[in-house]
Amino acid sequence: MACMKLGSKSEVFHLDGHTWLCSTGLQSDVIIEIGEMSFHLHKFPLLSRSELLENLIGEHSSEDEKRCVLQLHDVPGGAKTFLLAAKFCYGIKMELTALNVVSLRCAAEYLGMSEDYGEENLITQTENFLNEVFGSWTDSLKALETCEEVPLLAEELHIVSRCINSLAMKACADPILFSWPMQGGSDIRNPDGTVFWNGIRTSAKPHPVGEDWWYEDVSFLRLPPYKRLILEVGSNGMNPGRVAGALMYYAKKHLPLLGRKSSIESGNYAASRSTISATSEADQRSLFEEIVELLPDQKGVTPSNFLLRLLRTAMIIHASPSCRQNLEKRVGTQLDEASLQDLLIPNSGYSVETLYDIDCVQRILDHFMLMDHDDPTSNYVEHEGQITESSHSLIPITMVANLIDSYLAEVASDVNLKLAKFQSLAAVVPDYARPIDDRIYRAIDIYLKAHPWLTDSEREQLCRLMNCQKFSLEASTHAAQNERLPLRVIVQVLFFEQLRLRTSVSGWFFVSENLDNSQNLSGNLALARNDLHPQAGAIHGRIMVDDMKERVSELEKECLSMKQEIEKLGKTKVSSWNILLRKFGFSRSKSKYGDPEASKPTDTKELPTSSAPLINGGENQNNESVE
């Protein structure tokens, strides 16, 4: 916590009962009375620093009184603060802190302790210290709390607004960047031994900070400064979700009923009323309505379950009709986010007919339906003249339909629930919002069971709320055997079930026929593939024939070269013949008949005859090439 020491002299003030005495060795010549306390002081130190005291002492000096007596009962901060101002006038050591600087600044203004009555006077000193206070989150918070002791002058000197601006600026900024403390009060020690002092962390270990770090600190403020702080952070651009979170924290702390279960769940309605008696019901109602008014208007910012808890509390403390209408409208705009348990609002009216407040839920649902929804058929597509569901995703209207059907099933067992009220609530939900009518059927069945005295016409009228064509198999099976349903409804269920069965059987036949056709088509494709095999073999054979033709052509060239060499040599020795054979890559082998001459080609036309069977027509081709 920031502090500043003023003065250099030692302490000369001492208390004697309700009297403060200044032991300077000189006799006191002025007495200042503040409440029950009196101060025996000296004129010169006071009038040299204070314009007010100079004027008052000057007025009394004209009289023939030996001792001047002044009454300053309305001095800001009372006798405690005036004592600090008197010490400053005498130059005695004193300490400025965040807890006393506001009242001392107001007292300095009241006493007129400006620069006209000495340099570095009390107004200047306290203003300089206030600027240091505004640099700290904790000190700014303490200074704002002490403004309640001197509300008029603190407002006039803009101390309250400066404190709020300082807190709002720090709440909107990132505390990690400025090392601001995460909690109010004095030093903070974590379980691991890490110490925070004045926003300075003594350990290098990082400390995670959430966006709600300031909720608890400001929750100790009274409603007027808290309201101004919330409005200021909102105008500074804080996320509405964080503003709503701070208000929720403040409401839970100062509104005891928000932390309690409903009287129906706890089984004791008187307990809820006794909670209010602990504090003034008027104060609770005023605080409640102010918090509701401060909540951001944006949809989805405040959770639906919290809004419904506020609405439940509004019923108990009898909040104003405009406040309840505001809450009902807020809940209606985001009814798709609510849960069944939160929607079960106890009926706290004076003329209690039903266990739960059905009319309130009816109004909430009406607000939801009045919203600008998308085209109701946007989740459906037209196919062959019929509307079919294109997606199974739960759009908001479908979620609300499921919620209301579950709510109807919960309240249907109430014997005091009138048929008209049940029908009115169920009929608000459009038919397209229910992809399946199992939930509404269950609610109707429970209502019929709890109200066996209904006439046949009333049962018929009630069953018009559901569509038998949208029953699941389980619901159809149950409805076909339900004796509570009118006979016409049972016949409809059986008819549509038979129609569904017939459609399913036709579908199986269609699938089976398609399967047979696909198998035949697969067989034809297999035959076609088999027919392609010979062609593929012929292509492969043609490639092999081309390779063989190339090889035969090379052999023909070699044979022609041999023939030319033989004609040149004529009749030579056998060794020359062998050399020629080796030159062309042939080795001499034994003749089949054992005659060396048998290996000589006597007729060149017979050379390629060994290759004739390789290809069709190969003989003519080879002969033509040789010739």
XYZ file of C-alpha atoms in Angstrom, residues 14-494:
481
model
C -1.321 13.677 23.462
C -4.863 12.734 24.393
C -6.337 13.479 27.795
C -9.834 12.038 27.893
C -11.706 13.820 25.096
C -9.116 16.567 24.816
C -6.082 16.765 22.556
C -3.251 18.821 24.046
C -0.186 20.221 22.259
C 2.824 20.244 24.570
C 5.051 22.872 22.945
C 5.815 24.769 26.139
C 3.455 27.584 25.247
C -0.009 28.085 26.615
C -2.869 27.276 24.291
C -4.760 30.302 22.984
C -7.390 28.655 20.792
C -9.804 25.789 21.422
C -11.430 23.964 18.517
C -14.417 21.744 19.291
C -15.401 18.948 16.927
C -18.161 16.697 18.202
C -17.192 15.414 21.646
C -13.519 16.122 21.082
C -11.696 19.416 21.744
C -8.278 20.551 20.605
C -6.199 23.015 22.686
C -3.937 24.618 20.082
C -2.116 27.814 19.162
C -3.310 30.471 16.729
C -0.174 31.158 14.736
C 0.497 27.635 13.297
C -3.162 27.374 12.294
C -3.839 30.744 10.702
C -0.550 30.577 8.781
C -1.777 27.482 6.898
C -5.591 27.740 6.815
C -7.728 30.449 5.283
C -10.811 29.361 7.220
C -9.061 29.351 10.576
C -7.470 32.717 9.836
C -10.873 34.249 9.201
C -12.512 32.653 12.245
C -9.654 33.565 14.579
C -9.650 37.121 13.230
C -13.372 37.460 13.974
C -12.950 36.240 17.552
C -9.851 38.371 18.181
C -11.954 41.538 18.030
C -13.801 40.347 21.083
C -12.403 40.709 24.610
C -12.042 36.997 25.178
C -8.674 35.767 26.374
C -9.136 32.364 24.730
C -10.684 31.823 21.322
C -13.177 28.932 21.091
C -14.171 27.665 17.616
C -16.718 25.005 16.725
C -16.027 22.992 13.541
C -18.537 20.173 13.857
C -18.959 19.810 10.088
C -15.292 19.408 9.204
C -14.930 16.485 6.711
C -13.664 13.310 8.368
C -14.432 14.568 11.860
C -11.954 14.893 14.720
C -9.742 12.091 13.421
C -9.038 13.881 10.150
C -8.699 17.311 11.796
C -5.988 15.897 14.049
C -3.917 15.024 10.957
C -4.486 18.513 9.515
C -3.407 20.103 12.809
C -0.235 18.009 12.887
C 0.529 19.176 9.346
C 0.150 22.810 10.470
C 2.636 22.198 13.300
C 5.037 20.338 10.974
C 4.747 17.132 12.989
C 5.386 13.775 11.347
C 2.301 12.204 9.848
C 1.639 9.451 7.291
C -0.581 9.653 4.229
C -2.210 6.364 3.137
C -4.901 5.318 0.710
C -7.286 5.052 3.651
C -6.917 8.644 4.929
C -5.924 10.687 1.900
C -9.483 11.249 0.642
C -10.856 12.590 3.897
C -7.702 14.653 4.438
C -7.943 16.096 0.926
C -11.560 17.103 1.625
C -10.604 18.561 5.010
C -7.814 20.579 3.384
C -10.335 21.953 0.909
C -12.749 22.773 3.720
C -10.040 24.554 5.766
C -8.708 26.419 2.724
C -5.136 25.077 2.986
C -4.044 26.226 -0.491
C -0.750 27.533 -1.834
C -1.784 31.062 -0.834
C -1.059 29.998 2.737
C 2.326 28.454 2.282
C 4.166 26.386 -0.285
C 3.578 22.642 -0.415
C 0.421 23.114 1.563
C -1.917 20.257 2.407
C -4.059 20.512 -0.733
C -1.002 20.126 -2.948
C 0.448 17.320 -0.848
C -2.759 15.290 -0.843
C -3.331 15.810 -4.588
C 0.176 14.570 -5.354
C -0.391 11.504 -3.240
C -3.785 10.826 -4.848
C -2.063 10.616 -8.226
C 0.135 7.851 -6.788
C -2.923 6.112 -5.369
C -4.639 6.077 -8.760
C -1.712 4.111 -10.180
C -2.536 1.111 -7.973
C -5.600 -1.117 -8.252
C -5.734 -1.907 -4.546
C -5.178 1.679 -3.390
C -7.728 3.031 -5.855
C -10.269 0.568 -4.493
C -9.548 1.600 -0.898
C -9.737 5.265 -1.757
C -13.103 4.732 -3.472
C -14.487 2.996 -0.387
C -13.396 5.862 1.886
C -15.197 8.346 -0.368
C -18.392 7.230 1.346
C -17.201 9.004 4.516
C -17.151 12.379 2.730
C -19.562 11.892 -0.194
C -20.375 15.509 -1.013
C -16.880 16.958 -1.136
C -15.481 13.768 -2.735
C -17.923 14.230 -5.595
C -17.279 17.956 -5.804
C -13.515 17.403 -6.002
C -14.031 14.603 -8.586
C -12.242 12.092 -6.388
C -14.971 9.474 -6.877
C -14.927 9.808 -10.662
C -11.129 9.623 -10.748
C -11.137 6.463 -8.618
C -13.741 4.859 -10.860
C -11.863 5.832 -14.022
C -8.673 4.354 -12.600
C -10.399 1.062 -11.677
C -12.239 0.838 -14.996
C -9.071 1.384 -16.987
C -7.255 -1.360 -15.084
C -10.205 -3.777 -15.278
C -10.379 -3.368 -19.059
C -6.620 -3.797 -19.554
C -4.480 -6.922 -19.251
C -3.266 -7.117 -15.620
C -0.219 -9.196 -16.558
C 1.204 -6.338 -18.589
C 1.114 -3.946 -15.655
C 1.710 -6.339 -12.711
C -1.485 -5.256 -10.986
C -2.550 -7.354 -8.000
C -5.181 -9.985 -8.549
C -6.905 -9.519 -5.190
C -7.643 -6.622 -2.888
C -6.325 -6.159 0.605
C -2.805 -6.616 1.855
C -0.137 -9.099 0.815
C -1.378 -12.249 -0.866
C 0.327 -15.563 -0.443
C -0.339 -18.580 -2.617
C -0.125 -22.164 -1.341
C 3.234 -22.525 -3.095
C 4.688 -19.630 -1.108
C 4.512 -17.015 -3.862
C 3.869 -13.546 -2.460
C 2.135 -10.627 -4.141
C 2.746 -7.223 -2.611
C 1.302 -4.075 -4.152
C 0.951 -5.884 -7.461
C 4.583 -7.069 -7.545
C 5.215 -10.782 -7.781
C 8.235 -12.012 -5.859
C 8.523 -15.291 -7.730
C 9.446 -15.822 -11.358
C 6.886 -18.596 -11.678
C 4.046 -17.426 -13.969
C 0.666 -16.943 -12.367
C -2.368 -17.568 -14.597
C -4.896 -14.744 -14.565
C -8.466 -15.073 -15.781
C -10.779 -12.399 -17.078
C -12.721 -12.521 -13.799
C -9.776 -11.501 -11.603
C -11.494 -8.237 -10.562
C -14.978 -9.619 -9.802
C -14.382 -10.345 -6.131
C -12.515 -7.121 -5.380
C -15.290 -4.834 -6.606
C -18.062 -6.987 -5.095
C -17.401 -5.326 -1.710
C -18.493 -1.940 -3.038
C -21.894 -0.543 -2.259
C -24.352 -0.402 -5.121
C -23.968 3.308 -6.101
C -20.187 3.203 -6.763
C -20.456 -0.328 -8.143
C -23.123 0.783 -10.618
C -20.943 3.669 -11.782
C -17.977 1.324 -12.194
C -20.007 -1.139 -14.288
C -21.267 1.651 -16.520
C -17.718 2.964 -16.910
C -16.180 -0.378 -17.918
C -19.030 -0.841 -20.393
C -18.365 2.554 -21.962
C -14.654 1.690 -22.148
C -15.465 -1.201 -24.485
C -15.299 -4.172 -22.146
C -16.737 -7.402 -23.509
C -20.438 -7.623 -22.471
C -19.828 -11.177 -21.303
C -17.308 -9.980 -18.718
C -19.686 -7.248 -17.566
C -22.447 -9.819 -17.165
C -20.054 -12.098 -15.258
C -19.225 -9.323 -12.796
C -22.919 -8.581 -12.240
C -23.675 -12.272 -11.714
C -20.909 -12.485 -9.089
C -22.206 -9.356 -7.344
C -25.812 -10.593 -7.419
C -24.951 -13.993 -5.958
C -23.088 -12.294 -3.125
C -25.725 -9.726 -2.207
C -28.945 -11.554 -3.115
C -29.219 -14.608 -0.825
C -32.178 -16.076 -2.701
C -30.077 -16.630 -5.827
C -27.961 -19.154 -3.941
C -30.955 -21.178 -2.778
C -32.946 -23.852 -4.526
C -36.539 -23.214 -5.369
C -39.059 -23.573 -2.594
C -40.628 -26.504 -4.423
C -37.320 -28.380 -4.520
C -36.431 -27.584 -0.912
C -39.946 -28.397 0.239
C -40.208 -25.269 2.384
C -41.588 -22.098 0.885
C -41.449 -20.303 4.233
C -37.668 -20.653 4.239
C -37.453 -18.443 1.177
C -39.588 -15.796 2.800
C -37.514 -15.883 6.006
C -34.375 -15.214 3.983
C -35.861 -11.917 2.871
C -36.740 -10.923 6.423
C -33.035 -11.033 7.350
C -32.596 -7.907 5.235
C -35.074 -5.270 4.276
C -37.356 -6.528 1.527
C -37.452 -3.067 0.015
C -33.639 -2.915 -0.077
C -33.445 -6.349 -1.644
C -36.020 -5.408 -4.252
C -34.235 -2.157 -5.070
C -30.875 -3.900 -5.377
C -32.415 -6.661 -7.486
C -34.060 -4.280 -9.953
C -30.853 -2.249 -10.322
C -28.841 -5.381 -11.152
C -31.405 -6.512 -13.720
C -31.290 -3.065 -15.309
C -27.482 -3.196 -15.536
C -27.354 -6.560 -17.312
C -26.248 -6.257 -20.966
C -29.040 -6.508 -23.530
C -27.125 -8.620 -26.044
C -28.571 -12.063 -26.697
C -26.638 -14.956 -25.180
C -24.379 -12.771 -23.013
C -26.151 -13.662 -19.771
C -26.788 -17.437 -19.396
C -30.428 -18.498 -19.573
C -30.235 -20.452 -16.347
C -29.137 -17.324 -14.454
C -31.900 -15.247 -16.029
C -34.457 -17.844 -14.975
C -33.070 -17.826 -11.430
C -33.460 -14.054 -11.422
C -37.023 -14.442 -12.656
C -37.756 -16.946 -9.907
C -36.356 -14.530 -7.328
C -38.392 -11.682 -8.821
C -41.547 -13.705 -8.159
C -40.616 -14.227 -4.520
C -39.632 -10.648 -3.647
C -42.504 -9.206 -5.718
C -40.354 -7.166 -8.056
C -41.998 -4.553 -10.225
C -44.012 -5.756 -13.235
C -41.622 -3.973 -15.610
C -38.668 -5.840 -14.085
C -40.386 -9.199 -14.481
C -41.421 -8.417 -18.037
C -37.842 -7.470 -18.817
C -36.583 -10.810 -17.514
C -39.282 -12.787 -19.337
C -38.368 -11.081 -22.607
C -34.647 -11.771 -22.079
C -35.328 -15.435 -21.360
C -37.615 -15.663 -24.385
C -34.925 -14.425 -26.765
C -32.675 -17.349 -25.796
C -35.183 -19.966 -24.688
C -33.405 -22.593 -26.807
C -30.503 -22.449 -24.294
C -32.666 -23.105 -21.230
C -33.057 -26.402 -19.415
C -36.173 -28.072 -18.063
C -35.093 -27.788 -14.431
C -34.629 -24.019 -14.723
C -37.980 -23.605 -16.460
C -39.886 -25.141 -13.535
C -40.718 -21.833 -11.835
C -42.840 -22.280 -8.690
C -46.166 -20.523 -8.648
C -45.751 -17.906 -5.912
C -48.931 -15.955 -6.590
C -51.550 -15.346 -3.953
C -54.137 -17.453 -5.765
C -52.128 -20.579 -6.457
C -53.959 -22.873 -8.880
C -51.095 -24.950 -10.210
C -47.816 -26.072 -8.730
C -45.738 -24.302 -11.393
C -46.267 -20.950 -13.056
C -47.648 -22.018 -16.439
C -48.632 -18.485 -17.426
C -45.048 -17.264 -17.042
C -43.762 -20.011 -19.352
C -46.531 -19.156 -21.806
C -45.374 -15.535 -21.935
C -41.736 -16.581 -22.339
C -42.671 -18.872 -25.226
C -44.701 -16.100 -26.847
C -41.635 -13.829 -26.742
C -39.579 -16.530 -28.401
C -42.117 -17.042 -31.187
C -42.268 -13.287 -31.827
C -38.587 -13.225 -32.670
C -37.581 -12.853 -36.296
C -36.893 -16.505 -37.093
C -35.690 -17.837 -40.389
C -38.131 -19.371 -42.841
C -39.649 -22.366 -41.011
C -39.179 -24.584 -44.085
C -35.493 -23.695 -44.367
C -34.613 -26.993 -42.781
C -36.779 -28.875 -45.285
C -36.606 -29.385 -49.040
C -39.365 -30.075 -51.561
C -39.113 -33.459 -53.248
C -41.792 -34.695 -55.639
C -44.402 -32.395 -54.157
C -43.692 -33.342 -50.555
C -41.755 -31.578 -47.843
C -39.064 -33.843 -46.449
C -36.563 -33.118 -43.720
C -33.186 -32.236 -45.168
C -31.206 -32.202 -41.936
C -31.484 -33.798 -38.524
C -29.670 -30.926 -36.837
C -31.545 -29.348 -33.951
C -32.371 -25.794 -34.948
C -33.499 -23.423 -32.129
C -37.215 -23.888 -32.813
C -36.800 -27.668 -32.617
C -34.887 -27.386 -29.362
C -37.624 -25.186 -27.911
C -40.265 -27.670 -29.084
C -38.473 -30.486 -27.268
C -38.142 -28.309 -24.158
C -41.815 -27.319 -24.099
C -42.963 -30.905 -24.706
C -40.796 -32.074 -21.803
C -42.186 -29.225 -19.677
C -45.745 -30.262 -20.560
C -44.962 -33.831 -19.548
C -43.638 -32.532 -16.215
C -46.669 -30.388 -15.382
C -49.301 -32.690 -16.930
C -49.676 -34.682 -13.715
C -50.998 -31.595 -11.893
C -54.716 -32.247 -11.429
C -55.383 -28.498 -11.214
C -53.989 -27.852 -14.672
C -56.879 -26.871 -16.911
C -57.253 -28.425 -20.355
C -57.418 -25.029 -22.048
C -54.113 -23.942 -20.477
C -52.410 -27.198 -21.478
C -53.700 -26.883 -25.039
C -52.772 -23.213 -25.259
C -49.149 -23.860 -24.333
C -48.795 -26.912 -26.577
C -50.417 -25.231 -29.579
C -47.890 -22.367 -29.641
C -45.245 -24.752 -30.954
C -45.748 -25.155 -34.724
C -46.046 -28.607 -36.244
C -42.898 -28.285 -38.346
C -40.832 -27.769 -35.170
C -41.483 -31.383 -34.110
C -39.699 -33.857 -36.403
C -41.009 -36.628 -34.117
C -44.128 -36.361 -31.941
C -43.094 -38.854 -29.264
C -42.595 -36.173 -26.589
C -45.942 -34.464 -27.086
C -47.632 -37.886 -27.128
C -46.012 -38.708 -23.785
C -47.224 -35.390 -22.307
C -50.774 -36.002 -23.580
C -50.779 -39.545 -22.217
C -49.681 -38.300 -18.766
C -52.369 -35.626 -18.823
C -55.059 -38.168 -19.783
C -53.922 -40.431 -16.965
C -54.025 -37.594 -14.402
C -57.417 -36.341 -15.652
C -59.598 -39.437 -16.178
C -62.786 -37.369 -15.982
C -62.288 -35.797 -19.408
C -65.119 -36.358 -21.858
C -64.646 -38.082 -25.216
C -64.872 -34.805 -27.075
C -62.198 -33.276 -24.815
C -59.952 -36.263 -25.414
C -60.468 -35.917 -29.148
C -59.659 -32.220 -28.954
C -56.511 -32.880 -26.913
C -55.220 -35.555 -29.299
C -55.376 -33.151 -32.217
C -52.166 -31.639 -30.840
C -50.156 -34.638 -32.064
C -49.542 -36.143 -35.486
C -49.763 -39.935 -35.573
C -47.736 -40.051 -38.785
C -44.682 -38.761 -36.895
C -44.680 -41.462 -34.212
C -41.658 -43.676 -33.803
C -42.090 -47.453 -33.797
C -42.046 -47.531 -29.987
C -44.637 -44.750 -29.721
C -46.879 -46.401 -32.329
C -46.719 -49.733 -30.510
C -47.593 -48.054 -27.222
C -50.405 -45.950 -28.698
C -51.995 -48.937 -30.436
C -52.494 -50.550 -27.016
C -53.329 -47.357 -25.067
C -56.887 -47.552 -23.780
C -56.807 -43.895 -22.699
C -56.724 -42.705 -26.314
C -59.921 -42.239 -28.324
C -60.762 -45.063 -30.680
C -60.328 -42.837 -33.705
C -56.733 -42.077 -32.718
C -55.947 -45.760 -32.243
C -57.377 -46.535 -35.682
C -55.225 -43.781 -37.180
C -52.125 -45.167 -35.495
C -52.850 -48.674 -36.837
